[in-house]
Short mmCIF file of C-alpha atoms (C1' of nucleotides) in Angstrom, two decimals:
data_model
loop_
_atom_site.label_atom_id
_atom_site.label_comp_id
_atom_site.label_asym_id
_atom_site.label_seq_id
_atom_site.Cartn_x
_atom_site.Cartn_y
_atom_site.Cartn_z
CA UNK A 1 -10.11 -14.75 3.65
CA UNK A 2 -7.89 -12.13 3.05
CA UNK A 3 -8.37 -9.15 0.56
CA UNK A 4 -6.91 -10.58 -2.54
CA UNK A 5 -8.97 -13.98 -2.39
CA UNK A 6 -12.26 -11.38 -2.43
CA UNK A 7 -10.89 -9.76 -5.74
CA UNK A 8 -9.65 -12.45 -7.12
CA UNK A 9 -13.64 -13.67 -6.43
CA UNK A 10 -14.25 -9.42 -7.81
CA UNK A 11 -12.82 -10.51 -11.23
CA UNK A 12 -14.23 -13.56 -12.03
CA UNK A 13 -18.07 -12.33 -11.17
CA UNK A 14 -17.17 -11.02 -14.92
CA UNK A 15 -15.48 -13.27 -16.99
CA UNK A 16 -14.25 -17.21 -15.64
CA UNK A 17 -10.19 -16.40 -16.10
CA UNK A 18 -7.41 -18.36 -15.12
CA UNK A 19 -4.87 -18.05 -12.71
CA UNK A 20 -2.44 -16.07 -15.63
CA UNK A 21 -4.84 -13.67 -16.46
CA UNK A 22 -5.74 -12.60 -12.61
CA UNK A 23 -2.53 -12.20 -11.56
CA UNK A 24 -2.35 -9.25 -14.90
CA UNK A 25 -5.80 -7.79 -14.39
CA UNK A 26 -6.24 -7.08 -10.76
CA UNK A 27 -2.36 -5.29 -10.10
CA UNK A 28 -4.31 -1.58 -10.71
CA UNK A 29 -6.53 -2.57 -8.02
CA UNK A 30 -4.03 -4.87 -5.68
CA UNK A 31 -0.78 -6.21 -6.86
CA UNK A 32 0.27 -9.76 -6.42
CA UNK A 33 2.65 -11.82 -8.06
CA UNK A 34 1.33 -15.28 -9.80
CA UNK A 35 3.30 -16.84 -7.12
CA UNK A 36 0.34 -15.80 -4.13
CA UNK A 37 -2.39 -16.44 -6.36
CA UNK A 38 -2.01 -20.01 -7.17
CA UNK A 39 -1.79 -21.35 -3.60
CA UNK A 40 -5.28 -18.74 -3.36
CA UNK A 41 -7.00 -20.04 -6.26
CA UNK A 42 -7.00 -23.81 -4.81
CA UNK A 43 -7.52 -22.65 -1.22
CA UNK A 44 -10.67 -21.09 -3.20
CA UNK A 45 -11.59 -24.11 -5.68
CA UNK A 46 -10.86 -26.56 -1.96
CA UNK A 47 -13.83 -24.09 -0.02
CA UNK A 48 -16.67 -23.95 -3.34
CA UNK A 49 -16.09 -20.60 -4.91
CA UNK A 50 -14.61 -21.31 -7.59
CA UNK A 51 -14.49 -23.90 -9.50
CA UNK A 52 -12.13 -24.26 -12.71
CA UNK A 53 -12.53 -26.77 -15.87
CA UNK A 54 -8.19 -28.26 -17.61
CA UNK A 55 -8.01 -27.01 -20.53
CA UNK A 56 -5.41 -28.22 -22.85
CA UNK A 57 -3.38 -25.88 -25.33
CA UNK A 58 0.07 -27.84 -27.46
CA UNK A 59 1.48 -24.39 -28.38
CA UNK A 60 1.19 -22.92 -25.33
CA UNK A 61 1.16 -24.73 -22.00
CA UNK A 62 -2.56 -26.43 -20.81
CA UNK A 63 -4.58 -23.79 -18.59
CA UNK A 64 -7.05 -23.61 -15.32
CA UNK A 65 -10.01 -21.68 -16.72
CA UNK A 66 -11.79 -20.42 -13.17
CA UNK A 67 -15.20 -20.09 -12.96
CA UNK A 68 -17.24 -17.75 -9.91
CA UNK A 69 -20.06 -20.53 -8.02
CA UNK A 70 -23.24 -19.49 -6.80
CA UNK A 71 -21.98 -20.09 -3.13
CA UNK A 72 -18.42 -18.15 -3.62
CA UNK A 73 -20.88 -14.52 -5.39
CA UNK A 74 -22.74 -15.45 -1.82
CA UNK A 75 -19.80 -14.59 -0.88
CA UNK A 76 -18.51 -11.97 -2.52
CA UNK A 77 -22.27 -10.31 -1.71
CA UNK A 78 -21.06 -10.64 1.88
CA UNK A 79 -18.52 -9.69 2.35
CA UNK A 80 -19.26 -5.55 0.23
CA UNK A 81 -21.59 -6.11 3.23
CA UNK A 82 -19.32 -6.18 6.20
CA UNK A 83 -16.90 -2.92 6.94
CA UNK A 84 -14.07 -2.20 4.27
CA UNK A 85 -10.43 -1.66 5.52
CA UNK A 86 -8.84 1.86 4.89
CA UNK A 87 -6.39 2.34 1.96
CA UNK A 88 -3.46 2.40 2.46
CA UNK A 89 -0.36 3.85 0.56
CA UNK A 90 3.64 3.56 0.90
CA UNK A 91 5.39 5.93 -1.48
CA UNK A 92 8.93 5.63 -0.68
CA UNK A 93 8.96 9.14 -2.98
CA UNK A 94 6.96 10.91 0.39
CA UNK A 95 9.73 10.17 2.56
CA UNK A 96 12.54 11.14 0.14
CA UNK A 97 10.18 14.41 -0.43
CA UNK A 98 10.19 15.50 3.43
CA UNK A 99 13.77 15.29 3.49
CA UNK A 100 14.92 16.33 -0.26
CA UNK A 101 17.11 19.71 1.03
CA UNK A 102 19.08 17.84 2.37
CA UNK A 103 20.14 17.94 -1.54
CA UNK A 104 20.53 21.04 -4.43
CA UNK A 105 17.75 21.60 -5.82
CA UNK A 106 19.29 20.02 -9.72
CA UNK A 107 19.43 16.72 -7.62
CA UNK A 108 15.86 17.67 -5.80
CA UNK A 109 13.77 18.37 -9.86
CA UNK A 110 15.96 15.43 -11.11
CA UNK A 111 13.85 12.55 -8.82
CA UNK A 112 10.01 14.26 -8.68
CA UNK A 113 10.64 14.62 -13.28
CA UNK A 114 10.67 10.31 -13.02
CA UNK A 115 8.47 10.36 -11.06
CA UNK A 116 6.69 12.98 -13.09
CA UNK A 117 6.98 10.84 -16.61
CA UNK A 118 5.84 7.97 -14.54
CA UNK A 119 2.05 9.25 -13.70
CA UNK A 120 2.48 11.09 -17.34
CA UNK A 121 2.52 7.32 -18.36
CA UNK A 122 -0.09 5.33 -15.95
CA UNK A 123 -2.11 8.28 -17.04
CA UNK A 124 -1.82 7.25 -20.76
CA UNK A 125 -2.73 4.00 -19.34
CA UNK A 126 -6.03 4.92 -18.39
CA UNK A 127 -6.92 7.05 -21.63
CA UNK A 128 -6.76 3.54 -22.97
CA UNK A 129 -8.84 1.74 -20.64
CA UNK A 130 -11.80 4.94 -21.32
CA UNK A 131 -11.89 3.80 -24.56
CA UNK A 132 -11.82 0.36 -24.66
CA UNK A 133 -15.19 1.70 -22.16
CA UNK A 134 -16.76 3.49 -24.86
CA UNK A 135 -16.58 0.42 -27.64
CA UNK A 136 -17.26 -1.97 -25.25
CA UNK A 137 -19.94 -0.44 -24.78
CA UNK A 138 -23.25 0.48 -27.07
CA UNK A 139 -24.37 3.85 -24.77
CA UNK A 140 -21.40 5.88 -23.84
CA UNK A 141 -20.24 5.04 -20.61
CA UNK A 142 -22.00 8.41 -19.02
CA UNK A 143 -24.88 6.28 -19.15
CA UNK A 144 -23.61 2.65 -17.87
CA UNK A 145 -25.84 1.46 -15.03
CA UNK A 146 -25.38 -0.40 -11.66
CA UNK A 147 -26.35 -3.80 -13.03
CA UNK A 148 -24.43 -3.11 -16.38
CA UNK A 149 -21.22 -4.93 -15.60
CA UNK A 150 -19.18 -1.92 -17.12
CA UNK A 151 -20.37 -0.36 -14.88
CA UNK A 152 -17.42 -1.24 -11.67
CA UNK A 153 -14.08 -0.52 -14.65
CA UNK A 154 -15.88 2.68 -15.73
CA UNK A 155 -15.88 4.33 -12.19
CA UNK A 156 -12.98 2.75 -11.16
CA UNK A 157 -10.75 4.06 -14.63
CA UNK A 158 -12.51 7.48 -13.15
CA UNK A 159 -11.17 7.19 -9.81
CA UNK A 160 -7.71 6.30 -11.33
CA UNK A 161 -7.93 9.29 -13.63
CA UNK A 162 -8.94 12.28 -10.92
CA UNK A 163 -5.97 11.19 -8.89
CA UNK A 164 -3.02 10.76 -11.43
CA UNK A 165 -4.52 14.22 -12.44
CA UNK A 166 -4.25 15.26 -9.11
CA UNK A 167 -0.31 13.87 -8.09
CA UNK A 168 0.67 15.45 -12.07
CA UNK A 169 -0.96 18.55 -11.10
CA UNK A 170 1.15 18.36 -8.02
CA UNK A 171 4.76 16.97 -9.34
CA UNK A 172 4.47 20.23 -11.52
CA UNK A 173 3.51 22.44 -9.05
CA UNK A 174 6.66 21.38 -7.02
CA UNK A 175 9.13 21.20 -9.97
CA UNK A 176 8.50 25.18 -10.04
CA UNK A 177 8.32 25.28 -6.56
CA UNK A 178 12.45 24.41 -7.38
CA UNK A 179 13.53 26.23 -9.83
CA UNK B 1 18.23 -1.27 4.40
CA UNK B 2 15.14 -1.27 3.66
CA UNK B 3 12.82 1.92 2.90
CA UNK B 4 10.96 2.22 6.23
CA UNK B 5 14.67 2.10 7.69
CA UNK B 6 15.25 5.72 5.69
CA UNK B 7 12.13 6.72 6.95
CA UNK B 8 12.22 6.54 9.89
CA UNK B 9 16.48 8.62 9.18
CA UNK B 10 14.28 10.94 7.66
CA UNK B 11 12.35 11.68 10.50
CA UNK B 12 15.40 12.66 12.48
CA UNK B 13 17.03 14.84 10.08
CA UNK B 14 13.58 17.33 11.28
CA UNK B 15 13.50 16.92 15.52
CA UNK B 16 15.09 14.52 17.58
CA UNK B 17 12.51 11.96 18.61
CA UNK B 18 12.20 8.75 20.68
CA UNK B 19 10.93 5.93 18.45
CA UNK B 20 7.21 5.78 19.64
CA UNK B 21 7.37 9.25 18.48
CA UNK B 22 8.47 7.83 14.92
CA UNK B 23 5.72 5.08 15.01
CA UNK B 24 3.30 8.62 15.11
CA UNK B 25 4.56 10.67 13.05
CA UNK B 26 6.12 8.44 10.25
CA UNK B 27 2.07 7.38 9.94
CA UNK B 28 0.75 8.80 7.06
CA UNK B 29 3.75 8.50 5.47
CA UNK B 30 4.67 4.28 5.90
CA UNK B 31 1.83 3.37 7.80
CA UNK B 32 4.15 0.58 10.53
CA UNK B 33 3.71 -0.51 14.63
CA UNK B 34 5.37 0.00 16.44
CA UNK B 35 7.06 -3.73 16.86
CA UNK B 36 8.18 -3.12 13.06
CA UNK B 37 9.36 -0.44 14.69
CA UNK B 38 11.43 -0.44 17.55
CA UNK B 39 14.34 -3.33 16.61
CA UNK B 40 14.91 -0.80 13.41
CA UNK B 41 15.99 1.33 15.47
CA UNK B 42 18.27 -1.11 17.27
CA UNK B 43 19.38 -2.06 13.19
CA UNK B 44 19.71 1.86 12.49
CA UNK B 45 22.06 2.45 16.23
CA UNK B 46 24.46 -0.96 15.22
CA UNK B 47 25.26 1.07 11.76
CA UNK B 48 25.85 3.85 13.35
CA UNK B 49 22.90 5.81 11.13
CA UNK B 50 21.38 7.42 15.11
CA UNK B 51 22.88 7.38 18.45
CA UNK B 52 19.78 7.21 21.33
CA UNK B 53 20.86 9.11 25.26
CA UNK B 54 18.88 6.88 27.49
CA UNK B 55 16.06 9.55 29.64
CA UNK B 56 14.48 8.67 32.82
CA UNK B 57 10.79 9.59 33.61
CA UNK B 58 9.59 9.54 36.85
CA UNK B 59 5.48 9.69 35.89
CA UNK B 60 5.70 7.89 32.00
CA UNK B 61 8.18 5.15 31.62
CA UNK B 62 11.60 5.80 31.08
CA UNK B 63 12.45 6.52 27.38
CA UNK B 64 15.44 6.27 24.80
CA UNK B 65 15.60 9.89 21.84
CA UNK B 66 17.14 9.13 18.63
CA UNK B 67 19.69 11.46 16.84
CA UNK B 68 20.47 10.99 14.15
CA UNK B 69 24.30 10.58 12.30
CA UNK B 70 26.95 12.61 10.25
CA UNK B 71 27.39 8.75 8.56
CA UNK B 72 22.77 8.62 8.69
CA UNK B 73 22.54 12.03 7.14
CA UNK B 74 24.74 10.68 4.75
CA UNK B 75 23.20 7.93 3.83
CA UNK B 76 19.74 9.67 2.99
CA UNK B 77 21.77 11.22 0.69
CA UNK B 78 23.44 8.88 -1.17
CA UNK B 79 19.13 7.21 -0.95
CA UNK B 80 17.81 10.28 -3.00
CA UNK B 81 20.00 9.97 -5.43
CA UNK B 82 18.68 6.07 -6.11
CA UNK B 83 16.00 5.23 -7.96
CA UNK B 84 12.39 5.53 -5.84
CA UNK B 85 10.25 2.90 -6.00
CA UNK B 86 6.76 2.86 -7.56
CA UNK B 87 3.83 3.57 -4.81
CA UNK B 88 2.45 1.31 -3.79
CA UNK B 89 -2.09 1.94 -2.88
CA UNK B 90 -3.78 -1.18 -2.03
CA UNK B 91 -7.57 -0.45 -1.32
CA UNK B 92 -11.29 -2.59 -0.89
CA UNK B 93 -13.02 -0.60 -1.76
CA UNK B 94 -12.19 -1.08 -5.44
CA UNK B 95 -12.48 -3.83 -5.22
CA UNK B 96 -15.86 -4.25 -3.25
CA UNK B 97 -15.95 -1.23 -5.86
CA UNK B 98 -15.64 -4.11 -9.18
CA UNK B 99 -18.70 -5.75 -8.03
CA UNK B 100 -20.88 -3.50 -6.92
CA UNK B 101 -23.17 -4.67 -9.08
CA UNK B 102 -24.32 -7.51 -7.44
CA UNK B 103 -25.73 -5.89 -4.41
CA UNK B 104 -28.73 -3.16 -4.47
CA UNK B 105 -28.01 0.64 -4.66
CA UNK B 106 -28.66 2.20 -1.69
CA UNK B 107 -26.98 -0.65 -0.20
CA UNK B 108 -23.98 0.31 -2.41
CA UNK B 109 -24.48 4.03 -1.51
CA UNK B 110 -23.87 2.82 2.43
CA UNK B 111 -20.42 1.73 1.48
CA UNK B 112 -19.83 4.39 -0.64
CA UNK B 113 -20.69 7.06 2.00
CA UNK B 114 -18.77 5.12 4.78
CA UNK B 115 -15.72 6.10 2.44
CA UNK B 116 -17.12 9.56 2.39
CA UNK B 117 -16.64 10.11 5.53
CA UNK B 118 -13.38 8.79 6.28
CA UNK B 119 -12.70 11.28 3.43
CA UNK B 120 -13.58 14.24 5.16
CA UNK B 121 -11.95 13.35 8.47
CA UNK B 122 -8.56 12.83 6.55
CA UNK B 123 -9.33 15.90 5.06
CA UNK B 124 -9.66 18.04 8.02
CA UNK B 125 -6.89 16.65 9.61
CA UNK B 126 -5.03 17.89 6.85
CA UNK B 127 -6.26 21.34 7.65
CA UNK B 128 -5.32 21.28 10.91
CA UNK B 129 -1.46 20.82 9.51
CA UNK B 130 -1.85 23.45 7.65
CA UNK B 131 -2.51 25.53 10.38
CA UNK B 132 0.37 23.93 12.18
CA UNK B 133 2.87 25.23 9.67
CA UNK B 134 1.39 28.64 8.52
CA UNK B 135 2.00 29.10 12.71
CA UNK B 136 5.19 27.64 13.49
CA UNK B 137 6.57 29.49 9.98
CA UNK B 138 7.82 32.98 10.18
CA UNK B 139 7.17 34.28 5.90
CA UNK B 140 3.68 31.94 4.45
CA UNK B 141 4.20 28.76 3.04
CA UNK B 142 4.35 29.25 0.28
CA UNK B 143 6.83 31.64 0.26
CA UNK B 144 8.93 28.63 2.03
CA UNK B 145 12.00 27.60 0.40
CA UNK B 146 14.22 23.88 0.09
CA UNK B 147 16.30 24.80 2.94
CA UNK B 148 13.33 25.77 5.74
CA UNK B 149 12.96 22.57 7.90
CA UNK B 150 9.34 23.47 7.02
CA UNK B 151 8.88 23.07 2.91
CA UNK B 152 9.13 18.38 3.37
CA UNK B 153 5.70 19.14 5.38
CA UNK B 154 3.97 22.36 3.54
CA UNK B 155 4.34 20.44 0.37
CA UNK B 156 3.71 16.88 1.53
CA UNK B 157 0.25 18.07 3.46
CA UNK B 158 -1.01 20.57 -0.14
CA UNK B 159 -0.10 16.42 -2.00
CA UNK B 160 -2.30 15.19 0.65
CA UNK B 161 -5.22 17.91 -0.06
CA UNK B 162 -4.85 16.89 -3.86
CA UNK B 163 -5.32 14.19 -3.08
CA UNK B 164 -8.26 13.85 -0.70
CA UNK B 165 -10.10 16.01 -2.39
CA UNK B 166 -10.27 14.41 -5.72
CA UNK B 167 -11.25 11.89 -3.42
CA UNK B 168 -13.70 12.69 -1.13
CA UNK B 169 -15.30 14.23 -5.77
CA UNK B 170 -15.44 10.86 -6.88
CA UNK B 171 -17.36 9.51 -4.00
CA UNK B 172 -19.63 12.46 -4.50
CA UNK B 173 -19.82 11.39 -7.88
CA UNK B 174 -20.42 8.04 -7.09
CA UNK B 175 -23.15 8.50 -5.16
CA UNK B 176 -24.69 10.64 -7.42
CA UNK B 177 -24.34 7.82 -9.90
CA UNK B 178 -26.19 6.20 -7.40
CA UNK B 179 -30.08 8.08 -7.25
"C1'" DA C 1 20.71 -16.65 -29.96
"C1'" DG C 2 18.49 -13.87 -26.70
"C1'" DT C 3 14.07 -11.81 -24.50
"C1'" DT C 4 9.44 -11.63 -24.03
"C1'" DG C 5 5.17 -13.95 -23.80
"C1'" DC C 6 2.19 -17.78 -21.55
"C1'" DA C 7 0.69 -21.44 -18.29
"C1'" DT C 8 1.77 -23.02 -13.63
"C1'" DG C 9 3.17 -24.42 -9.58
"C1'" DT C 10 6.10 -24.38 -4.54
"C1'" DA C 11 10.52 -22.60 -1.49
"C1'" DA C 12 12.82 -19.23 0.68
"C1'" DG C 13 13.18 -14.89 2.64
"C1'" DA C 14 11.68 -10.39 3.91
"C1'" DG C 15 8.12 -6.94 5.14
"C1'" DG C 16 3.62 -6.06 8.09
"C1'" DT C 17 0.37 -7.09 11.94
"C1'" DT C 18 -1.68 -9.08 16.54
"C1'" DA C 19 -0.39 -10.76 20.30
"C1'" DC C 20 1.93 -11.46 24.71
"C1'" DA C 21 3.96 -8.44 28.29
"C1'" DT C 22 4.51 -5.02 31.81
"C1'" DG C 23 3.23 0.05 34.35
"C1'" DA C 24 2.18 4.41 35.96
"C1'" DT C 25 -0.94 8.76 35.43
"C1'" DT C 26 -5.07 10.96 33.47
"C1'" DT C 27 -10.05 11.22 31.75
"C1'" DC C 28 -13.59 9.72 30.82
"C1'" DG D 1 -13.87 1.16 37.54
"C1'" DA D 2 -12.29 1.10 32.48
"C1'" DA D 3 -10.23 3.23 28.55
"C1'" DA D 4 -6.51 5.64 26.37
"C1'" DT D 5 -1.82 7.54 26.81
"C1'" DC D 6 2.66 7.47 26.73
"C1'" DA D 7 7.33 3.55 26.64
"C1'" DT D 8 9.74 -0.79 24.86
"C1'" DG D 9 10.19 -4.04 24.28
"C1'" DT D 10 9.13 -10.03 21.79
"C1'" DA D 11 7.11 -13.63 19.87
"C1'" DA D 12 4.02 -15.98 16.25
"C1'" DC D 13 1.44 -15.41 12.48
"C1'" DC D 14 -0.30 -13.66 7.86
"C1'" DT D 15 0.97 -11.17 3.43
"C1'" DC D 16 4.15 -10.36 0.12
"C1'" DT D 17 7.91 -10.32 -2.81
"C1'" DT D 18 12.09 -12.57 -5.45
"C1'" DA D 19 13.53 -16.67 -6.77
"C1'" DC D 20 13.48 -21.82 -8.51
"C1'" DA D 21 11.34 -25.18 -11.26
"C1'" DT D 22 9.39 -26.62 -16.34
"C1'" DG D 23 9.14 -25.95 -21.48
"C1'" DC D 24 7.26 -24.36 -26.29
"C1'" DA D 25 6.25 -20.46 -29.32
"C1'" DA D 26 7.24 -15.75 -31.22
"C1'" DC D 27 9.31 -12.24 -31.83
"C1'" DT D 28 13.80 -9.49 -32.40
#
DNA sequence: AGTTGCATGTAAGAGGTTACATGATTTC
DNA sequence: GAAATCATGTAACCTCTTACATGCAACT
């Protein structure tokens, strides 16, 4: 059982989903392609952590809707209590910045500006996520309790927003250094 | 030529270094084991991007000190102008937080607290890096120019500090939610 | 007519980790 | 006496990406 497998089980605690949907929704937390997810789902099914129903569709391809089983839920609970792996970030920009003195300021500003635009778009997506939570929830998101199904995504959107704000601040600060 | 290869060349713009030293210094930007780095260095040498001198040692094992060549430097310049890959982060904690409602508040606090301690240690390391830059540099770090060899590390330490502060803030905020 | 989205799957290859292998010196 | 540091390298394995494969509906 690797981390991605537990990630898939985690997503299934909120809804039953298809492999395709799981692939889309896990992206912000653990980027993965469908070619990695489908074989893992088959393994999880064999272990009894998930079950699926085959849903035939006429206009679109048939699909398999996966549901978390009781023993899958227990596996998740056990996993949470285990030591947590350290986060891993690999950012090509950091390597470029290390030797940014090799190019002129104009070139350097261009590299930084592109990254700033990227973070700006990311920030807008997080703001939309927050709005969706506000709409879905009966109470204001700040008052969500740990046992509320929306609690997890709400606090993760907060985490992502704090991070993207720090990244945007750094980009702007860097650009000011390159004038 | 993969990103790690360019990362190794980037580090060599400041100093000549051994594979072992490169392995140690690249960790904060692009985590990699020595087993990945040594074969890449051999490739970089074959391509003429780096050169090495064999340095025999009596007390410690012999070493190979690698130096960036002119064409290695040109390859770096070309790479910087190419489109930059998006940063990739994989954090097991985010997956756990998504379904944190599965465990009780005490267990959840423990998970968050461990991560807070991890970030606290990280922050202290960054503060020491900043102090080292202050000592090495003749001018205050804020006044470093793009062409100064210390500029790159200085701005990366700033980036890392902003990020770890955001992470620490989130950890504390999360813990307050779990009371 | 070409792209995008839905939906699943496999195969090949690149990237990354763990383990094996060696060996002296220093620190606990 | 055991573990850590320096220093290099290879082999096996797992993880992740890219490419191959299929097919219909909707949009541009």
